[in-house]
Short mmCIF file of N, CA and C in Angstrom, two decimals:
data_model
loop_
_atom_site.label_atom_id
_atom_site.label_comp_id
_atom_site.label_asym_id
_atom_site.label_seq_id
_atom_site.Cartn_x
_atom_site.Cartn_y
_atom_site.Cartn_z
N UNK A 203 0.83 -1.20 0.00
CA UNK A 203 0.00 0.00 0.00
C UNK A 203 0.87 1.26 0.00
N UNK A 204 2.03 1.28 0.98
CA UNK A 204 2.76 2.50 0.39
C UNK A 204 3.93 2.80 -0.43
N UNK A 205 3.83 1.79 -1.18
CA UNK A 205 4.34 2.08 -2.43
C UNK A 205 2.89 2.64 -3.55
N UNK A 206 2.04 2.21 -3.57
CA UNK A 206 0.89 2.72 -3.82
C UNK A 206 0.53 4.30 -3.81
N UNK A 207 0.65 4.41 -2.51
CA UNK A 207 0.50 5.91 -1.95
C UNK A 207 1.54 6.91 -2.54
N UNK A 208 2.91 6.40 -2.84
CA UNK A 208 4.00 7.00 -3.45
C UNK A 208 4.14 7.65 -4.76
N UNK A 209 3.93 6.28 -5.17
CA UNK A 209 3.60 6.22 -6.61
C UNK A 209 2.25 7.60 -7.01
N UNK A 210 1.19 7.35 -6.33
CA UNK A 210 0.35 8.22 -6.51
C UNK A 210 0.62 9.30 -6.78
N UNK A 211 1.14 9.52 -5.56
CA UNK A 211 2.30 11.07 -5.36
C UNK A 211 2.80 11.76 -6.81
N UNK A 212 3.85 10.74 -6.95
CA UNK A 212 4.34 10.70 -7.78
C UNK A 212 4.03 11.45 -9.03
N UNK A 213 3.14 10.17 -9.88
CA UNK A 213 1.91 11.00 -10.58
C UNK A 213 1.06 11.97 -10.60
N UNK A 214 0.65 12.34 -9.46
CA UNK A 214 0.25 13.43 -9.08
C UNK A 214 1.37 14.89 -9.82
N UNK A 215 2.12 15.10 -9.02
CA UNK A 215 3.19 15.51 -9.67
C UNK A 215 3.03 15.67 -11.56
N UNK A 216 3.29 14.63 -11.62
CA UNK A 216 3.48 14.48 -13.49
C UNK A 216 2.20 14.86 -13.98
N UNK A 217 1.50 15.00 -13.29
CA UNK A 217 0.06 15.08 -13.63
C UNK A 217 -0.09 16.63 -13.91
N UNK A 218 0.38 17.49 -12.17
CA UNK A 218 0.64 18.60 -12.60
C UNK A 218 1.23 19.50 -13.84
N UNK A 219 2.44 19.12 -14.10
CA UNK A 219 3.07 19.28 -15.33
C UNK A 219 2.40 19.16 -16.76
N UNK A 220 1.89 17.73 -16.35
CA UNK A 220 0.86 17.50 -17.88
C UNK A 220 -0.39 18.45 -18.08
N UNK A 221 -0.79 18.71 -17.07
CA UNK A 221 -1.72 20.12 -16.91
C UNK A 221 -0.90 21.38 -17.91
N UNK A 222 0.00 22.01 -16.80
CA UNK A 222 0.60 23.13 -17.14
C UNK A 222 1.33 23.74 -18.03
N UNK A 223 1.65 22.75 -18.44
CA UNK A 223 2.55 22.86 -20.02
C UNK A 223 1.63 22.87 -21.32
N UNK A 224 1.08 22.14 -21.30
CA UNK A 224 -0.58 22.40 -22.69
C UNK A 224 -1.14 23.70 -22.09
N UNK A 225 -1.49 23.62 -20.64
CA UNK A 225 -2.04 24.90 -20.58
C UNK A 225 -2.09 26.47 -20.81
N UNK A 226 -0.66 26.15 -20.92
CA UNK A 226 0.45 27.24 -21.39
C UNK A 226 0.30 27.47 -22.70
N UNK A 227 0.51 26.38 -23.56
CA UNK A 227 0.72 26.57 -25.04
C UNK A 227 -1.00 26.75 -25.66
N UNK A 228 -1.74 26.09 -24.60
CA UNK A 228 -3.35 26.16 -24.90
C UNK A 228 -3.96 27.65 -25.19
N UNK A 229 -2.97 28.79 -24.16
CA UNK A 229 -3.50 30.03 -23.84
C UNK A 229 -3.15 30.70 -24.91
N UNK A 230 -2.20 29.94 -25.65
CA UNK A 230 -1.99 31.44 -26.69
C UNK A 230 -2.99 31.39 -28.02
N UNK A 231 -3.65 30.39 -27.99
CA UNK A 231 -4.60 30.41 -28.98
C UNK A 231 -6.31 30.26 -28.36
N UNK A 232 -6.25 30.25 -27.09
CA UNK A 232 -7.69 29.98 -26.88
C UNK A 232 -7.76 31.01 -25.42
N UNK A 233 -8.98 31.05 -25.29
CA UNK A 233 -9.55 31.80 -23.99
C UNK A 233 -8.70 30.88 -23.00
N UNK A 234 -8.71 32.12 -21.64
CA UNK A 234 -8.45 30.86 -20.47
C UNK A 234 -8.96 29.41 -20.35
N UNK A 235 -10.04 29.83 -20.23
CA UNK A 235 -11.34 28.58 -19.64
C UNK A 235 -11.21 27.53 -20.38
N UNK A 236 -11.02 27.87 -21.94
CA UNK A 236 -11.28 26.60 -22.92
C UNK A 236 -9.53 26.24 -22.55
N UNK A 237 -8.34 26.69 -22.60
CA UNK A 237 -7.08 26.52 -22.38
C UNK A 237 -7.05 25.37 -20.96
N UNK A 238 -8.07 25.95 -19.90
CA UNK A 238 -8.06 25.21 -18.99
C UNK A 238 -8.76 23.96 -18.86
N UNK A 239 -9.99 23.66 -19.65
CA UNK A 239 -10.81 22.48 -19.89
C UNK A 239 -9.86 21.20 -20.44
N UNK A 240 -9.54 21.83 -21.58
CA UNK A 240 -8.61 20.84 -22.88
C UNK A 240 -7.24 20.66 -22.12
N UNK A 241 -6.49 21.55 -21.08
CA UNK A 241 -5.55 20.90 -20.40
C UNK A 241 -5.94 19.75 -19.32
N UNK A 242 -7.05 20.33 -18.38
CA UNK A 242 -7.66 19.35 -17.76
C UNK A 242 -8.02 18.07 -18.24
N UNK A 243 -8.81 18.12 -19.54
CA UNK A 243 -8.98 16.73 -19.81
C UNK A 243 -7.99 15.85 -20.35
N UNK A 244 -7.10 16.61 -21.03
CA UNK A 244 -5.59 15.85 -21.28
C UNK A 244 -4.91 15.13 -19.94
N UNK A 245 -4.96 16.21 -18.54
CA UNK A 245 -4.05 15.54 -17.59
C UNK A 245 -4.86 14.52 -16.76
N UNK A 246 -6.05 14.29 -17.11
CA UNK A 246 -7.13 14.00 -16.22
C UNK A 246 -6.88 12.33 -17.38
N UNK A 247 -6.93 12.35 -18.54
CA UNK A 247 -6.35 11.20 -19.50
C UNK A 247 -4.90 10.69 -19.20
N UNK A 248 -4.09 11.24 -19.22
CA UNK A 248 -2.64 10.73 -18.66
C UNK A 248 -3.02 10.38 -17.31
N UNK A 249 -3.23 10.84 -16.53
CA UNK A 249 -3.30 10.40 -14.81
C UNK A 249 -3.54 9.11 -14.70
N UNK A 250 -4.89 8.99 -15.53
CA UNK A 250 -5.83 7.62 -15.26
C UNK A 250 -5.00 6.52 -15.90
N UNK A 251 -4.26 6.44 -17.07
CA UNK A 251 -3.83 6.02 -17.55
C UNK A 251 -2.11 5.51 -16.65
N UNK A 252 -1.55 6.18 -16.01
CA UNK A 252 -0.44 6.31 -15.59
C UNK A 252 -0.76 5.60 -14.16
N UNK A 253 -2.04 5.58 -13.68
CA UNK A 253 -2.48 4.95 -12.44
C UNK A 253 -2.73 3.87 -12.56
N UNK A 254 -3.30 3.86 -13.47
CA UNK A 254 -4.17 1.97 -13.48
C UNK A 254 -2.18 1.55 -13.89
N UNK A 255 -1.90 2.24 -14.85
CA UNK A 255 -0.53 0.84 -15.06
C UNK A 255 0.54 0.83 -14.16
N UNK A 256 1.10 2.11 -13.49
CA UNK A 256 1.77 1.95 -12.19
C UNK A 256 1.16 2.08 -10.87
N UNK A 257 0.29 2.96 -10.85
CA UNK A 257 -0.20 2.88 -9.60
C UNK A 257 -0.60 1.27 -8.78
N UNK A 258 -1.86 1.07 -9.30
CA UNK A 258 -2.78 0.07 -9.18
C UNK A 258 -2.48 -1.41 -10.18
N UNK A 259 -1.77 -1.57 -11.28
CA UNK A 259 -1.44 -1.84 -11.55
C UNK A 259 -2.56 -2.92 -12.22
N UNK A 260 -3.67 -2.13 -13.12
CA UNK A 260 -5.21 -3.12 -13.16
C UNK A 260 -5.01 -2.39 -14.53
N UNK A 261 -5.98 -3.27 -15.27
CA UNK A 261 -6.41 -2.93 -16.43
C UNK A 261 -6.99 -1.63 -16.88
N UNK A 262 -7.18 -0.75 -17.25
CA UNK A 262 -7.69 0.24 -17.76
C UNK A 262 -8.67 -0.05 -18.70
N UNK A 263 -10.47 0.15 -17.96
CA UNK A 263 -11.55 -0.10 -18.39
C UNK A 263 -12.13 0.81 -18.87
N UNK A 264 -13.42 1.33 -20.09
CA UNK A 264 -14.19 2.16 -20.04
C UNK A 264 -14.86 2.34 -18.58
N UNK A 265 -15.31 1.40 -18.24
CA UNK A 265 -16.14 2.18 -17.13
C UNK A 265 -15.30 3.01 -16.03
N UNK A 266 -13.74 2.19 -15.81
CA UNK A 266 -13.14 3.11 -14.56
C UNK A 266 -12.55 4.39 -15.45
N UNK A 267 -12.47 4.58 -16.45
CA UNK A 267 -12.26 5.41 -17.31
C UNK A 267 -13.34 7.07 -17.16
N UNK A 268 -14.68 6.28 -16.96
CA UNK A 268 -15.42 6.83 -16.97
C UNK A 268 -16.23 7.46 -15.43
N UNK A 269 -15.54 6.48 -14.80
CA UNK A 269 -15.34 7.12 -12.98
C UNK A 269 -14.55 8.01 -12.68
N UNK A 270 -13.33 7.89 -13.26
CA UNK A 270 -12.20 8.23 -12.80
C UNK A 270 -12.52 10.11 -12.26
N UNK A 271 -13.14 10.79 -13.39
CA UNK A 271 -13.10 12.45 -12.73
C UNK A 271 -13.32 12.23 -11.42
N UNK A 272 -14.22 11.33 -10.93
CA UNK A 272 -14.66 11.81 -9.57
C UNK A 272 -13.91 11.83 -8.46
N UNK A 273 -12.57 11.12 -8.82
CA UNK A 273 -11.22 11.70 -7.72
C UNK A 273 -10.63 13.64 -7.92
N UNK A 274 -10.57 13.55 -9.15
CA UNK A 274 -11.17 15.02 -9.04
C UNK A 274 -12.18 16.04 -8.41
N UNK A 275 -13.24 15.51 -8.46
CA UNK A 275 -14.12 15.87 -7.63
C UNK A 275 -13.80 15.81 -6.04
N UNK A 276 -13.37 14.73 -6.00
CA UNK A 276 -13.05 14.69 -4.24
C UNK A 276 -11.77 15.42 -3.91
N UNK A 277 -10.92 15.14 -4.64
CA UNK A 277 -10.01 16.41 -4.59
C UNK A 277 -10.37 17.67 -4.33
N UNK A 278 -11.10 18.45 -5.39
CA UNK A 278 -12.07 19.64 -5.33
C UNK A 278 -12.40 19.80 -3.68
N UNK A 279 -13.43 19.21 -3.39
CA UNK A 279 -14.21 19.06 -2.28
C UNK A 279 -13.31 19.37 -1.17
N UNK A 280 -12.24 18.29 -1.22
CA UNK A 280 -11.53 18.65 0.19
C UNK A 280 -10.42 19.95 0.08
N UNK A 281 -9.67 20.26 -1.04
CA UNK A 281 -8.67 21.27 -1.27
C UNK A 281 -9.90 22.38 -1.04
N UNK A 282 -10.67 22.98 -1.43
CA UNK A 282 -12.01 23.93 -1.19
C UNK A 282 -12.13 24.01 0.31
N UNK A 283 -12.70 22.85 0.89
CA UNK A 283 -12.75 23.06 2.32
C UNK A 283 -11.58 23.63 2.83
N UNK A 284 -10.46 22.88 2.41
CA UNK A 284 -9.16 23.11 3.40
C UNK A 284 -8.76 24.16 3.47
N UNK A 285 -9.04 25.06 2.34
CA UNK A 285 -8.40 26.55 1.36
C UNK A 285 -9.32 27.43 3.15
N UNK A 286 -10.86 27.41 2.62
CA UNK A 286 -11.51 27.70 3.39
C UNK A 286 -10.96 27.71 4.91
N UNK A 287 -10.93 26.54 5.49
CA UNK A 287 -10.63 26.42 7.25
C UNK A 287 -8.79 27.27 7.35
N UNK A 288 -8.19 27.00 6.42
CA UNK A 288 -6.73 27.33 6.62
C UNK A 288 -6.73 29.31 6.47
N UNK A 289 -7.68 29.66 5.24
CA UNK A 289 -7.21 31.17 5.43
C UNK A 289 -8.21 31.75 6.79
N UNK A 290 -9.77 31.21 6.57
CA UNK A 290 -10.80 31.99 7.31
C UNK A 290 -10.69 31.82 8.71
N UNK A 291 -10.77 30.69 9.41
CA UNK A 291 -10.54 29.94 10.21
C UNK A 291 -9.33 30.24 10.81
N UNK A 292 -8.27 29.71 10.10
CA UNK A 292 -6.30 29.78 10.77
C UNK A 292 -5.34 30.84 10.65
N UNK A 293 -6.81 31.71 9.43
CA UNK A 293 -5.70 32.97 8.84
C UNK A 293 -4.45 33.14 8.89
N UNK A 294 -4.27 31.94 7.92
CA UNK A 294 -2.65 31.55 6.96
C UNK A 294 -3.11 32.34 5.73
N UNK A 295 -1.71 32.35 5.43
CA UNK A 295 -1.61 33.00 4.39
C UNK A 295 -2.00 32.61 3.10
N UNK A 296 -3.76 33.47 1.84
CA UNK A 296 -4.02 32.52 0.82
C UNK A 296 -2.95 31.91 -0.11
N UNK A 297 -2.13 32.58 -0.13
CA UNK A 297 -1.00 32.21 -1.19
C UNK A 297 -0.68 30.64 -0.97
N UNK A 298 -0.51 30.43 0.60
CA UNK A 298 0.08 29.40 0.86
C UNK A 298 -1.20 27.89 1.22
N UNK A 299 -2.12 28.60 1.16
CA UNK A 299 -3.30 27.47 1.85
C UNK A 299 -3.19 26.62 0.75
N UNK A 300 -3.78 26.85 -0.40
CA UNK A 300 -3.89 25.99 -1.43
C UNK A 300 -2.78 24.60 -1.46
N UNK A 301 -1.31 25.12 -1.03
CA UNK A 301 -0.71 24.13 -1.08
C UNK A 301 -0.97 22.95 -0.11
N UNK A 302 -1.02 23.85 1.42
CA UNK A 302 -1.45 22.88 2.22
C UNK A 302 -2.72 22.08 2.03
N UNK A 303 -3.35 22.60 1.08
CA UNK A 303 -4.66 22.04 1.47
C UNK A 303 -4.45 20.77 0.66
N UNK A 304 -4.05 20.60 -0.17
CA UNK A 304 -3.53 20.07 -1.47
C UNK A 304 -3.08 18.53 -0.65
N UNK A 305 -1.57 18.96 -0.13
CA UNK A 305 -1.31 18.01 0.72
C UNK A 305 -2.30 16.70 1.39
N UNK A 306 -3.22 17.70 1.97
CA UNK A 306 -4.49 16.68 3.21
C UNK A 306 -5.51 15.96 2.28
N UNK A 307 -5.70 16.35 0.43
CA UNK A 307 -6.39 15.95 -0.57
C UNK A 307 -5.84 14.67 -0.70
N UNK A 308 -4.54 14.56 -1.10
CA UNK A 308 -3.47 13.02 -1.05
C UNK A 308 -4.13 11.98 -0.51
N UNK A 309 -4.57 11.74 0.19
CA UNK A 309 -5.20 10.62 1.26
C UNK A 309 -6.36 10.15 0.89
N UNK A 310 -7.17 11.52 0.77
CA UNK A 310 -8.65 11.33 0.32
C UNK A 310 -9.14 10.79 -1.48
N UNK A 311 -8.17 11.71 -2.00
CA UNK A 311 -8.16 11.39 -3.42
C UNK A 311 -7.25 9.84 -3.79
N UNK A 312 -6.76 9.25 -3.04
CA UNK A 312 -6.49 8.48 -3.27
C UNK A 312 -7.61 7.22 -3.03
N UNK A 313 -8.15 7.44 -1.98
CA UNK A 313 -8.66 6.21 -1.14
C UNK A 313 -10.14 6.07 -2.66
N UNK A 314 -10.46 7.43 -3.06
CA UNK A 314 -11.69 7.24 -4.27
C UNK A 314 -10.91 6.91 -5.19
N UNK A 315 -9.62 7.31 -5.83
CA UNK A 315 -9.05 6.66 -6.97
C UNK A 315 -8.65 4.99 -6.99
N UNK A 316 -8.53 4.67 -5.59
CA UNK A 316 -8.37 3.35 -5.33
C UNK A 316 -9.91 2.42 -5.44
N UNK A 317 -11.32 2.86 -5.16
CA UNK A 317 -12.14 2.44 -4.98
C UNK A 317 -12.66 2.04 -6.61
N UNK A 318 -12.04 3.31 -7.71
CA UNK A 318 -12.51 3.27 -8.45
C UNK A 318 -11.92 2.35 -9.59
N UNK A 319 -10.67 2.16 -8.99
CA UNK A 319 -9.39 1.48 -10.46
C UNK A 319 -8.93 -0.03 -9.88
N UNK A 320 -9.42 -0.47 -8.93
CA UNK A 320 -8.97 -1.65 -8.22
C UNK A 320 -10.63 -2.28 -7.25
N UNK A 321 -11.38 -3.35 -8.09
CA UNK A 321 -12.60 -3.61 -7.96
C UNK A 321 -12.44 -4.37 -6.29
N UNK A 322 -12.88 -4.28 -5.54
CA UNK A 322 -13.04 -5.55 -4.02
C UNK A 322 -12.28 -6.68 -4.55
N UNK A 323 -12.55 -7.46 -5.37
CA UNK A 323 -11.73 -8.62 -5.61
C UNK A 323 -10.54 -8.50 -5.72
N UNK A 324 -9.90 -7.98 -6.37
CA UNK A 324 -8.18 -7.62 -6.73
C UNK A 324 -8.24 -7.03 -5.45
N UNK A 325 -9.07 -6.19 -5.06
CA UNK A 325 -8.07 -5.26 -3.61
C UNK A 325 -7.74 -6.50 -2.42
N UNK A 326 -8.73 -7.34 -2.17
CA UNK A 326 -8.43 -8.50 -1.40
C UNK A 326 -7.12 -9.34 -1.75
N UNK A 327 -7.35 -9.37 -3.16
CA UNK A 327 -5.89 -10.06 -3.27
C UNK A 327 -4.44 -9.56 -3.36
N UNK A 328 -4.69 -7.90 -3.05
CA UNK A 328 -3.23 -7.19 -2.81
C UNK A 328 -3.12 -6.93 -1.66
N UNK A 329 -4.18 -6.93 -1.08
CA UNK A 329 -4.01 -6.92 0.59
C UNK A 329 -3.55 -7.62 0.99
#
């Protein structure tokens, strides 16, 4: 499992990059928003892809294909909250919340990316 968790990391990381670099080259021909969609769904395609074969180490299905945003989503959810409790709440600095919050997402976004790319059966048998 924590090589799992690492690995995640990891990707995570590369994930970033795979974002930011299209996003970059995205902006000089398109609005933000659309720059930011078409990077998103590019890094949101590498991720899933880069998870199921190192992460989790499972096949890459349409359907978990088709789950997969919703570690995004839970990501969202908790980096939002955290942003929230860390500036309003702890009044840290915004610049810096995002990162932290980011951090405490790791755990959570994993445990749904795991639910979603590794069915009960295989998880029993890596346990």
């Amino acid at each position: 499992m924590s090589r799992q968790i690492l690995t995640f990391a990891v990707i995570g990381v590369v994930n970033t990059g795979t974002y930011y670099g299209p996003y970059l080259v995205l902006l000089t021909r398109f609005p933000y928003l659309v720059a930011h969609v078409l990077a998103t769904l590019l890094s949101m395609t590498g991720s899933f892809f880069l998870n199921a074969r190192f992460t989790y180490r499972t096949r890459p299905t349409l359907r978990k294909f088709l789950l997969f945003p919703l570690t995004n989503a839970a990501n969202f959810l908790v980096t939002t909250a955290g942003v929230y409790v860390l500036v309003d709440l702890l009044h840290l600095d915004s610049r810096y919340a995002p990162l932290l919050a980011s951090l405490a997402a790791i755990p959570v976004t994993f445990v749904v990316s795991r639910r979603i790319m590794v069915p009960k059966a295989e998880t029993a048998e890596i346990a």
